[in-house]
Amino acid sequence: MRRKLVAGNWKMNGGLAANAALIADVKAGLAVVGVQADIAVCVPAPYLAQVQAAVAGSALALGAQDVSAHASGAYTGEVSGAMLAEFACKYVIVGHSERRAYHGESDEVVAAKAVAALKSGLTPIVCVGETLAEREAGQTNAVVGRQIDVVLSVLDAADVEKIVVAYEPVWAIGTGKTATPAMAQDVHAMLRARLAAKNAGAAVRVQILYGGSMKPDNARELLAMSDIDGGLIGGAALKAADFLAIVQAAQGN
Ligand code: PGA
């Protein structure tokens, strides 16, 4: 049985005071509901040190939202994997659809970022997902399959179990529209088959998250599907009560 992972993606939200309050509330809530899942918050880079200190000694793991494909040098504005590791990041999101859409990140760039994360000892949360037009054209498996295959093509087989995958249909992100559990399960099963083609033993251990308007009222049914191993949570991760409710759904409590 795979352990569930609930990862908050704060996106470009927060501030020193709001972050402190949110982490304090989440930690207090976890003390009540207990921790039987992996739980993380992926925060904007300027707040890594603040949140590193705030989560120290707790069950909350720290993550970042992007990493450079490069190790160091003349890449203004970028943040390296080694830098993230210095702040005790465990996870880093790569290939979020907002980065693909607004920053022109190709499948190849996303793959290079996943490799860079692994080199620094970070767990990349590799995001994949189709647009509404692609789904309506019946291309979901082709698009999502291509996105994961490009990443897998640059990984050593032994590294497959060091990644997390997040299926985030673009049309469900921030829209309030969620894939039905059956729709998501179909894509998750396809993703696990792609992972298995590279490393069958690892594929059964990789956590495949669903993301896209996961909320307290739909988390339980999504997380009940056999290949949905957690959630990448945007909007609902900014409210402690909602985030905690999703953690409880993941934990079955
Ligand atoms: P959402 O975002 O939960 O607000 O839809 C999820 C994500 O983009 O990671």
mmCIF file of C-alpha atoms in Angstrom, residues 33 46 168:
data_model
loop_
_atom_site.group_PDB
_atom_site.id
_atom_site.type_symbol
_atom_site.label_atom_id
_atom_site.label_comp_id
_atom_site.label_asym_id
_atom_site.label_seq_id
_atom_site.Cartn_x
_atom_site.Cartn_y
_atom_site.Cartn_z
ATOM 1 C CA VAL A 33 -5.769 14.706 13.407
ATOM 2 C CA PRO A 46 11.744 34.017 -0.859
ATOM 3 C CA GLU A 168 -3.204 18.002 -13.228
#
